[in-house]
Coordinates of C-alpha atoms and ligand atoms in Angstrom, one line a residue:
X1 CA 0.0 0.0 0.0
X2 CA 2.1 2.8 -1.2
X3 CA 0.2 5.4 -3.1
X4 CA -2.8 7.6 -2.3
X5 CA -5.7 6.0 -4.1
X6 CA -8.9 4.2 -3.3
X7 CA -8.2 0.5 -3.2
X8 CA -10.2 -1.0 -6.0
X9 CA -11.0 -4.5 -5.1
X10 CA -11.3 -5.6 -8.6
X11 CA -7.7 -4.8 -9.2
X12 CA -6.5 -6.7 -6.2
X13 CA -7.0 -10.3 -7.5
X14 CA -3.7 -11.8 -8.1
X15 CA -2.9 -15.2 -9.4
X16 CA -0.1 -16.7 -7.4
X17 CA 2.4 -18.9 -8.8
X18 CA 5.3 -21.1 -7.7
X19 CA 6.8 -24.4 -8.4
X20 CA 7.0 -26.2 -5.0
X21 CA 7.4 -29.9 -5.4
X22 CA 8.4 -31.5 -8.7
X23 CA 6.6 -34.7 -7.8
X24 CA 3.3 -32.9 -7.5
X25 CA 0.9 -33.8 -10.3
X26 CA -2.2 -31.8 -9.4
X27 CA -2.6 -28.1 -10.3
X28 CA -3.9 -25.4 -7.9
X29 CA -4.9 -22.0 -9.1
X30 CA -5.2 -19.7 -6.1
X31 CA -6.3 -16.0 -6.2
X32 CA -6.4 -13.5 -3.3
X33 CA -8.7 -10.5 -2.8
X34 CA -8.6 -7.9 0.0
X35 CA -6.0 -7.3 2.6
X36 CA -2.3 -8.3 2.9
X37 CA -3.3 -10.9 5.5
X38 CA -5.3 -12.7 2.8
X39 CA -2.2 -12.8 0.6
X40 CA -0.2 -14.3 3.4
X41 CA -3.0 -16.8 4.2
X42 CA -2.9 -17.9 0.6
X43 CA 0.8 -18.6 1.0
X44 CA -0.1 -20.8 4.0
X45 CA -2.8 -22.6 2.0
X46 CA -0.4 -23.2 -0.8
X47 CA 2.1 -24.7 1.7
X48 CA -0.5 -27.0 3.2
X49 CA -1.7 -28.2 -0.3
X50 CA 1.8 -28.7 -1.7
X51 CA 1.9 -31.6 0.8
X52 CA -1.3 -33.0 -0.8
X53 CA 0.2 -33.1 -4.3
X54 CA -0.8 -29.7 -5.6
X55 CA 1.6 -27.3 -7.3
X56 CA 0.3 -23.8 -8.2
X57 CA -0.4 -22.7 -11.7
X58 CA -1.2 -19.3 -13.2
X59 CA -3.3 -20.8 -15.9
X60 CA -6.9 -21.1 -14.8
X61 CA -7.9 -23.4 -17.6
X62 CA -5.4 -26.1 -16.5
X63 CA -6.3 -26.1 -12.8
X64 CA -7.7 -29.2 -11.0
X65 CA -8.5 -27.0 -8.0
X66 CA -9.4 -23.3 -8.0
X67 CA -9.4 -21.4 -4.7
X68 CA -10.4 -17.9 -4.2
X69 CA -9.4 -16.1 -1.0
X70 CA -12.2 -13.6 -0.4
X71 CA -12.8 -10.3 1.2
X72 CA -16.1 -9.0 2.8
X73 CA -15.0 -5.6 3.9
X74 CA -17.2 -3.7 1.5
X75 CA -20.1 -4.9 -0.7
X76 CA -18.0 -4.1 -3.8
X77 CA -15.4 -6.6 -2.7
X78 CA -18.0 -9.3 -2.5
X79 CA -19.4 -8.5 -5.9
X80 CA -15.9 -8.8 -7.4
X81 CA -15.6 -12.3 -6.0
X82 CA -19.1 -13.2 -7.3
X83 CA -17.9 -12.1 -10.8
X84 CA -14.8 -14.2 -10.6
X85 CA -16.9 -17.2 -9.6
X86 CA -18.9 -16.7 -12.9
X87 CA -15.6 -16.8 -14.8
X88 CA -14.5 -20.0 -13.0
X89 CA -17.9 -21.5 -13.9
X90 CA -17.4 -20.8 -17.6
X91 CA -14.1 -22.7 -17.4
X92 CA -15.7 -25.5 -15.4
X93 CA -18.2 -26.1 -18.2
X94 CA -15.3 -27.0 -20.4
X95 CA -13.4 -28.9 -17.7
X96 CA -16.2 -30.5 -15.4
X97 CA -13.6 -32.2 -13.2
X98 CA -12.3 -28.9 -11.9
X99 CA -13.2 -28.2 -8.3
X100 CA -13.9 -24.7 -6.9
X101 CA -13.3 -23.6 -3.3
X102 CA -14.0 -20.3 -1.5
X103 CA -11.7 -19.3 1.3
X104 CA -11.5 -16.4 3.7
X105 CA -14.0 -13.8 5.0
X106 CA -16.9 -14.4 2.6
X107 CA -16.7 -18.1 3.3
X108 CA -16.9 -17.3 7.0
X109 CA -19.7 -14.8 6.6
X110 CA -21.9 -16.9 4.3
X111 CA -21.0 -20.4 5.4
X112 CA -22.9 -23.3 3.7
X113 CA -25.3 -20.7 2.2
X114 CA -22.5 -20.3 -0.4
X115 CA -23.2 -23.8 -1.7
X116 CA -26.8 -22.9 -2.3
X117 CA -26.2 -19.4 -3.7
X118 CA -23.4 -20.4 -6.0
X119 CA -23.9 -23.8 -7.4
X120 CA -20.4 -24.1 -9.0
X121 CA -18.8 -24.0 -5.5
X122 CA -17.7 -27.3 -4.0
X123 CA -15.9 -26.2 -0.9
X124 CA -16.2 -23.4 1.7
X125 CA -13.4 -22.8 4.2
X126 CA -13.1 -20.1 6.8
X127 CA -9.8 -18.4 7.8
X128 CA -9.2 -20.6 10.9
X129 CA -9.9 -23.9 9.1
X130 CA -7.0 -24.2 6.6
X131 CA -5.3 -27.0 8.6
X132 CA -8.4 -29.1 7.7
X133 CA -7.8 -28.6 4.0
X134 CA -6.3 -32.0 3.4
X135 CA -9.5 -33.7 4.6
X136 CA -11.8 -31.1 2.9
X137 CA -9.9 -31.5 -0.4
X138 CA -10.2 -35.3 -0.3
X139 CA -14.0 -35.0 0.3
X140 CA -14.2 -32.7 -2.7
X141 CA -12.0 -35.0 -4.8
X142 CA -14.5 -37.8 -3.9
X143 CA -17.3 -35.8 -5.5
X144 CA -18.9 -34.4 -2.3
X145 CA -19.2 -30.8 -1.1
X146 CA -17.1 -29.8 2.0
X147 CA -17.5 -27.0 4.5
X148 CA -15.5 -25.9 7.6
X149 CA -16.0 -22.5 9.0
X150 CA -15.1 -23.1 12.6
X151 CA -13.3 -20.2 14.2
X152 CA -10.5 -20.9 16.6
X153 CA -9.1 -19.7 19.9
X154 CA -5.6 -20.8 19.2
X155 CA -4.9 -21.1 15.5
X156 CA -2.0 -18.9 14.3
X157 CA -0.5 -21.3 11.8
X158 CA 2.7 -20.6 13.6
X159 CA 4.5 -23.8 12.5
X160 CA 3.5 -23.6 8.8
X161 CA 6.1 -22.2 6.6
X162 CA 4.3 -20.1 4.0
X163 CA 5.2 -20.8 0.3
X164 CA 6.3 -17.3 -0.9
X165 CA 4.0 -16.8 -3.9
X166 CA 4.5 -14.2 -6.7
X167 CA 7.4 -13.0 -4.6
X168 CA 9.9 -10.3 -5.6
X169 CA 12.4 -12.2 -3.4
X170 CA 13.0 -9.0 -1.4
X171 CA 9.9 -8.2 0.7
X172 CA 7.7 -10.6 2.6
X173 CA 4.7 -10.7 5.0
X174 CA 4.8 -12.3 8.4
X175 CA 1.6 -12.7 10.3
X176 CA 1.8 -12.0 14.0
X177 CA -1.8 -11.8 15.2
X178 CA -5.1 -13.1 13.9
X179 CA -8.7 -11.8 14.5
X180 CA -9.8 -8.6 16.0
X181 CA -11.6 -7.8 19.3
X182 CA -12.2 -4.1 18.6
X183 CA -15.8 -4.2 17.3
X184 CA -15.8 -1.0 15.3
X185 CA -19.5 -0.8 14.5
X186 CA -19.1 -0.7 10.7
X187 CA -16.6 -3.6 10.5
X188 CA -17.3 -7.2 9.5
X189 CA -13.7 -8.4 10.4
X190 CA -14.4 -9.4 14.1
X191 CA -17.2 -11.7 12.7
X192 CA -15.2 -13.2 9.9
X193 CA -11.8 -13.6 11.5
X194 CA -12.9 -14.2 15.1
X195 CA -11.3 -13.2 18.4
X196 CA -7.8 -11.8 18.7
X197 CA -4.9 -14.1 19.3
X198 CA -1.1 -13.7 19.0
X199 CA 1.6 -15.9 17.5
X200 CA 4.5 -17.3 19.5
X201 CA 7.4 -14.7 19.2
X202 CA 9.9 -17.5 18.7
X203 CA 8.2 -18.7 15.5
X204 CA 8.0 -15.1 14.3
X205 CA 11.7 -14.6 14.8
X206 CA 12.5 -17.9 13.2
X207 CA 10.5 -17.0 10.2
X208 CA 12.2 -13.6 9.9
X209 CA 15.7 -15.2 10.2
X210 CA 14.7 -17.8 7.6
X211 CA 13.6 -15.1 5.2
X212 CA 16.9 -13.3 5.7
X213 CA 18.8 -16.5 5.0
X214 CA 16.8 -16.8 1.8
X215 CA 17.7 -13.3 0.6
X216 CA 14.7 -11.3 1.8
X217 CA 15.5 -7.8 2.9
X218 CA 12.3 -6.5 4.3
X219 CA 9.4 -8.0 6.3
X220 CA 6.0 -6.5 7.1
X221 CA 4.6 -7.8 10.4
X222 CA 0.8 -8.3 9.8
X223 CA -2.2 -8.2 12.0
X224 CA -5.6 -6.5 12.0
X225 CA -4.4 -4.6 15.0
X226 CA -0.7 -5.2 15.6
X227 CA -0.4 -2.9 18.6
X228 CA -2.7 -5.3 20.5
X229 CA -0.1 -8.1 20.1
X230 CA 0.3 -10.0 23.4
X231 CA 2.0 -13.3 23.9
X232 CA 1.6 -15.0 27.2
X233 CA 2.0 -18.6 26.1
X234 CA -0.9 -18.8 23.7
X235 CA -4.7 -18.3 23.8
X236 CA -7.1 -15.4 23.3
X237 CA -6.1 -11.9 24.1
X238 CA -9.3 -11.4 26.1
X239 CA -8.3 -14.4 28.4
X240 CA -5.0 -12.7 29.4
X241 CA -6.4 -11.7 32.9
X242 CA -7.0 -15.4 33.6
X243 CA -3.4 -16.4 32.8
X244 CA -1.0 -17.4 35.6
X245 CA 1.0 -14.7 37.4
X246 CA 4.2 -15.9 35.8
X247 CA 2.7 -15.9 32.3
X248 CA 1.4 -12.4 32.8
X249 CA 4.8 -11.2 34.2
X250 CA 6.7 -12.6 31.3
X251 CA 4.3 -11.5 28.5
X252 CA 5.6 -9.9 25.4
X253 CA 3.7 -6.9 23.9
X254 CA 4.1 -5.3 20.5
X255 CA 6.8 -2.8 21.5
X256 CA 8.9 -5.7 22.9
X257 CA 8.2 -7.9 19.9
X258 CA 9.4 -5.1 17.5
X259 CA 12.6 -4.8 19.5
X260 CA 13.2 -8.6 19.5
X261 CA 12.7 -8.8 15.7
X262 CA 14.9 -5.7 15.1
X263 CA 17.7 -7.2 17.2
X264 CA 17.3 -10.7 15.8
X265 CA 18.1 -9.5 12.2
X266 CA 19.6 -6.1 12.5
X267 CA 19.9 -5.5 8.7
X268 CA 16.4 -6.7 7.9
X269 CA 14.0 -3.7 7.2
X270 CA 10.9 -4.0 9.4
X271 CA 7.5 -2.7 8.7
X272 CA 4.2 -3.4 10.3
X273 CA 0.4 -2.9 9.7
X274 CA -2.1 -2.1 10.8
X275 CA -1.9 0.2 13.9
X276 CA -5.0 1.0 15.8
X277 CA -4.9 4.5 17.5
X278 CA -6.5 3.2 20.7
X279 CA -3.9 0.5 21.2
X280 CA -0.7 2.2 20.0
X281 CA 1.6 2.8 23.0
X282 CA 4.4 5.3 23.4
X283 CA 6.7 2.2 23.9
X284 CA 5.9 1.2 20.3
X285 CA 6.9 4.6 19.0
X286 CA 10.1 4.5 21.2
X287 CA 11.0 1.0 19.8
X288 CA 10.6 2.5 16.3
X289 CA 12.9 5.4 17.2
X290 CA 15.5 3.2 18.8
X291 CA 16.2 0.9 15.9
X292 CA 17.3 2.1 12.5
X293 CA 16.1 -1.0 10.7
X294 CA 12.4 -0.3 11.8
X295 CA 11.0 1.8 9.0
X296 CA 9.7 5.2 9.9
X297 CA 6.1 4.8 8.7
X298 CA 2.9 4.2 10.5
X299 CA -0.4 3.3 9.0
X300 CA -2.8 4.8 11.5
X301 CA -6.5 4.6 10.3
X302 CA -8.8 7.2 11.9
X303 CA -11.9 6.8 9.7
X304 CA -13.3 10.3 10.6
X305 CA -12.2 13.5 12.2
X306 CA -15.4 13.9 14.3
X307 CA -15.5 12.8 17.9
X308 CA -19.2 12.2 17.6
X309 CA -18.7 9.9 14.6
X310 CA -15.7 8.2 16.3
X311 CA -18.1 7.4 19.2
X312 CA -20.8 6.0 16.8
X313 CA -18.0 3.9 15.2
X314 CA -17.0 2.6 18.7
X315 CA -13.4 3.7 18.0
X316 CA -12.5 4.2 21.7
X317 CA -10.7 7.5 21.2
X318 CA -11.6 11.1 20.6
X319 CA -10.3 13.4 17.9
X320 CA -8.2 15.2 20.6
X321 CA -6.6 11.9 21.7
X322 CA -5.8 11.0 18.1
X323 CA -4.1 14.3 17.6
X324 CA -2.1 13.9 20.8
X325 CA -0.9 10.5 19.5
X326 CA 0.1 12.2 16.2
X327 CA 2.0 14.9 18.2
X328 CA 3.8 12.2 20.2
X329 CA 4.8 10.4 17.0
X330 CA 6.1 13.6 15.5
X331 CA 8.0 14.5 18.7
X332 CA 9.7 11.1 19.0
X333 CA 10.2 10.4 15.3
X334 CA 10.3 13.8 13.5
X335 CA 10.6 12.2 10.0
X336 CA 7.9 9.6 10.5
X337 CA 5.4 9.1 7.6
X338 CA 1.8 8.6 8.6
X339 CA -1.1 7.3 6.5
X340 CA -4.9 7.1 7.1
X341 CA -8.0 5.1 6.2
X342 CA -11.1 7.2 6.0
X343 CA -14.8 6.3 5.7
X344 CA -17.1 8.9 4.0
X345 CA -20.8 8.9 4.9
X346 CA -21.0 6.6 7.9
X347 CA -24.5 6.5 9.5
X348 CA -25.5 9.8 10.9
X349 CA -22.6 11.8 9.4
X350 CA -23.5 15.5 8.9
X351 CA -21.8 18.1 6.8
X352 CA -20.3 19.4 10.0
X353 CA -18.8 16.0 10.8
X354 CA -17.4 15.8 7.3
X355 CA -15.8 19.2 7.7
X356 CA -14.1 17.9 10.9
X357 CA -12.6 15.1 8.8
X358 CA -11.2 17.6 6.4
X359 CA -9.8 19.8 9.2
X360 CA -8.2 16.8 10.9
X361 CA -6.6 15.9 7.6
X362 CA -5.4 19.5 7.2
X363 CA -3.8 19.3 10.6
X364 CA -2.0 15.9 10.0
X365 CA -1.2 16.2 6.3
X366 CA -1.0 12.5 5.8
X367 CA 1.6 11.1 3.5
X368 CA -0.8 8.5 2.0
X369 CA -4.5 7.5 2.4
X370 CA -6.9 4.8 1.7
X371 CA -10.4 6.2 1.4
X372 CA -13.8 4.6 1.1
X373 CA -17.5 5.3 1.0
X374 CA -19.4 3.6 3.8
X375 CA -20.8 0.3 2.8
X376 CA -23.2 -1.3 5.3
X377 CA -22.2 -4.9 6.1
X378 CA -24.8 -7.4 7.2
X379 CA -24.6 -8.6 10.8
X380 CA -22.4 -5.7 12.0
X381 CA -23.5 -3.6 15.0
X382 CA -24.1 -0.6 12.6
X383 CA -26.3 -2.7 10.3
X384 CA -28.3 -3.8 13.4
X385 CA -28.7 -0.5 15.2
X386 CA -28.0 2.4 12.8
X387 CA -29.6 3.5 9.6
X388 CA -27.4 3.8 6.5
X389 CA -28.9 7.3 6.0
X390 CA -26.3 9.3 4.0
X391 CA -27.5 9.3 0.4
X392 CA -25.0 7.7 -2.1
X393 CA -24.6 11.0 -4.0
X394 CA -23.5 12.7 -0.7
X395 CA -21.2 9.9 0.3
X396 CA -19.5 10.1 -3.2
X397 CA -19.1 13.9 -3.0
X398 CA -17.6 13.7 0.5
X399 CA -15.3 10.9 -0.6
X400 CA -14.2 13.0 -3.5
X401 CA -13.5 15.9 -1.2
X402 CA -11.4 13.6 1.0
X403 CA -9.5 12.2 -1.9
X404 CA -8.7 15.6 -3.4
X405 CA -7.4 16.8 -0.1
X406 CA -5.3 13.7 0.4
X407 CA -3.8 14.1 -3.1
X408 CA -2.8 17.7 -2.2
X409 CA -1.2 16.5 1.1
X410 CA 0.5 13.5 -0.6
X411 CA 2.1 15.9 -3.1
X412 CA 3.2 18.2 -0.2
X413 CA 4.8 15.3 1.7
X414 CA 6.6 14.1 -1.4
X415 CA 7.9 17.5 -2.2
X416 CA 9.6 17.6 1.2
X417 CA 12.0 14.9 -0.1
X418 CA 13.0 16.8 -3.3
X419 CA 16.7 17.8 -3.1
X420 CA 17.3 15.2 -0.3
X421 CA 19.1 11.9 -0.4
X422 CA 17.0 8.9 0.6
X423 CA 17.9 5.2 1.2
X424 CA 16.0 2.9 -1.2
X425 CA 15.6 -0.9 -1.1
X426 CA 15.4 -2.0 -4.7
X427 CA 12.3 -4.2 -5.3
X428 CA 12.4 -4.5 -9.1
X429 CA 11.8 -2.8 -12.4
X430 CA 9.8 0.4 -12.4
X431 CA 6.3 -0.1 -13.8
X432 CA 6.9 2.2 -16.7
X433 CA 10.4 1.4 -17.8
X434 CA 12.8 -1.5 -17.6
X435 CA 15.6 1.0 -17.6
X436 CA 14.6 2.2 -14.2
X437 CA 14.5 0.6 -10.7
X438 CA 11.7 1.0 -8.2
X439 CA 12.0 0.7 -4.5
X440 CA 10.8 2.4 -1.3
X441 CA 12.4 4.6 1.2
X442 CA 12.0 4.1 5.0
X443 CA 8.9 6.4 4.9
X444 CA 7.3 4.0 2.3
X445 CA 7.5 6.5 -0.6
X446 CA 8.0 4.8 -4.0
X447 CA 11.2 6.0 -5.6
X448 CA 12.2 5.4 -9.2
X449 CA 15.7 6.0 -10.7
X450 CA 17.8 5.0 -13.7
X451 CA 19.5 1.7 -13.4
X452 CA 23.3 1.5 -12.9
X453 CA 25.1 -1.6 -11.8
X454 CA 22.8 -2.2 -8.8
X455 CA 20.7 -5.3 -8.4
X456 CA 17.4 -6.2 -6.9
X457 CA 17.6 -6.3 -3.0
X458 CA 20.4 -3.7 -2.8
X459 CA 20.0 -0.8 -0.4
X460 CA 21.2 2.3 -2.2
X461 CA 21.3 6.1 -1.7
X462 CA 19.2 8.0 -4.2
X463 CA 19.1 11.8 -4.7
X464 CA 15.5 12.9 -5.2
X465 CA 15.2 15.4 -8.1
X466 CA 11.5 15.6 -8.7
X467 CA 8.2 14.0 -7.6
X468 CA 4.5 13.4 -8.4
X469 CA 1.9 12.9 -5.7
X470 CA 2.7 9.2 -5.6
X471 CA 6.4 8.8 -6.7
X472 CA 9.8 10.3 -6.0
X473 CA 12.0 10.6 -9.1
X474 CA 15.7 10.4 -8.4
X475 CA 19.2 9.5 -9.5
X476 CA 22.2 7.6 -8.0
X477 CA 24.8 9.8 -6.3
Ligands
LIG501 N1 -7.4 -3.1 11.2 C1 -7.7 -3.5 9.9 C2 -8.8 -2.7 9.3 C3 -9.4 -3.6 8.3 S1 -10.5 -2.9 7.3 C4 -6.4 -3.4 9.0 O1 -5.6 -4.3 9.2 O2 -6.3 -2.6 8.1 C5 -9.5 -1.7 6.4 C6 -10.3 -0.4 6.2 O3 -11.5 -0.6 5.5 C7 -10.7 0.2 7.5 O4 -9.7 0.9 8.2 C8 -11.8 1.1 7.0 O5 -11.4 2.4 6.6 C9 -12.4 0.4 5.8 N2 -13.7 -0.3 6.1 C10 -14.0 -1.2 7.0 N3 -15.3 -1.5 7.0 C11 -15.8 -0.7 6.1 C12 -17.2 -0.5 5.7 N4 -18.2 -1.2 6.2 N5 -17.4 0.4 4.7 C13 -16.4 1.2 4.2 N6 -15.1 1.0 4.6 C14 -14.8 0.1 5.5
LIG502 FE1 -12.2 -3.7 11.9 FE2 -11.9 -2.0 13.8 FE3 -10.8 -4.4 14.0 S1 -11.8 -1.6 11.6 S2 -10.4 -5.0 11.9 S3 -13.0 -3.9 14.0 S4 -9.9 -2.4 14.5

């Protein structure tokens, strides 16, 4: 997530490829929609199925098994998946042996209803049930339908080594928590991904070290709410109070985990997402400041600038508290980049509330933003108790205001780098030209510059000569 634009779900589907095991005969086509966590989950699924005789393919028509890892966050995300299912169905008509499975948040939300609603689907698997895939796949191969949408108190897939799919060989995701306990009233995630639980820090560090040994240079620690990370020997975050005294005394929180990871692999660049303002502690900011290899970038969704709306959203902090957090970040890490998520037109939002969002943005001047019109999700507290009462036209207009302002701020932030030298990790060819490299600086700004004798994975100094609102344009010193 590196430029200021609305995430268009339809663009996010990505066929993932790798050759895993040469003895594998069956072919798996797996696609992911939605968040980075889904991409990482697909890597876990590919790893589990490689042991069941499946290698991944990028060619839909030759697949024996088609899996789509789905997103429920907005209605549009679900519509995109439904369209993909139609496409798979047209291929299945030519290849009737092909099996189709739905993974992730839509699977969890709709459960076996999926099999009734979409006749082409053979298998429905929720985000905590991937370990059961060997059984489920066998059932499907035997010609029966299979469903497992049981949510778990423990599952973190800690011991499963993800197969790095579609990888650039430089950057990788490492999951550290699953689920979310926050219950923001608009959000479906607590219902589709279950209660919050943290992964054993040892397995996280082992994975990071293993990635380094395999040439990776940057990891992003992933969770719905990373600041809420808490390891006390396993189990749900909400059961922490019931743990033994010794377990509580030796618990590891996110600030500590960051420090452990930074020290374990001092040259590995470390990023994390997503931070929740109500849970982000000063200790986390201090850990970031202390270690050079922790990137100076925080994705800190706020959703709205109005305290009244924050309350309706059950965000557990006020506008004032959020701005204090921003001040603390800027005091402790003056060069830290900050990005937002915003929702335009949530239930009850007035023009005055909207103006508060714009004035908060004016104050923070975010580096990047991810902005959405409110989409009511069935089963959420907002859908149950609050009317979706802002007309679509007004939602769209407010969203356009927010996007326009973000573009202005994005450009302003990028301009601050012009004339300076930034350190860039080279990720690959620039999108527009094979003669240019692309990579990101610590603040997550995309940088492009003409190729010299560098190679992918090198960390190099680049002088910034120019910029757009999404890209820094530079040259080697
Ligand atoms: N903590 C999570 C948030 C997941 S949802 C994370 O890891 O990013 C990502 C963003 O989608 C939210 O921050 C919010 O801005 C947006 N979003 C969530 N539910 C939404 C809804 N019902 N309508 C519109 N946008 C929504
Ligand atoms: Fe959703 Fe709020 Fe959790 S946005 S993922 S309920 S922090």
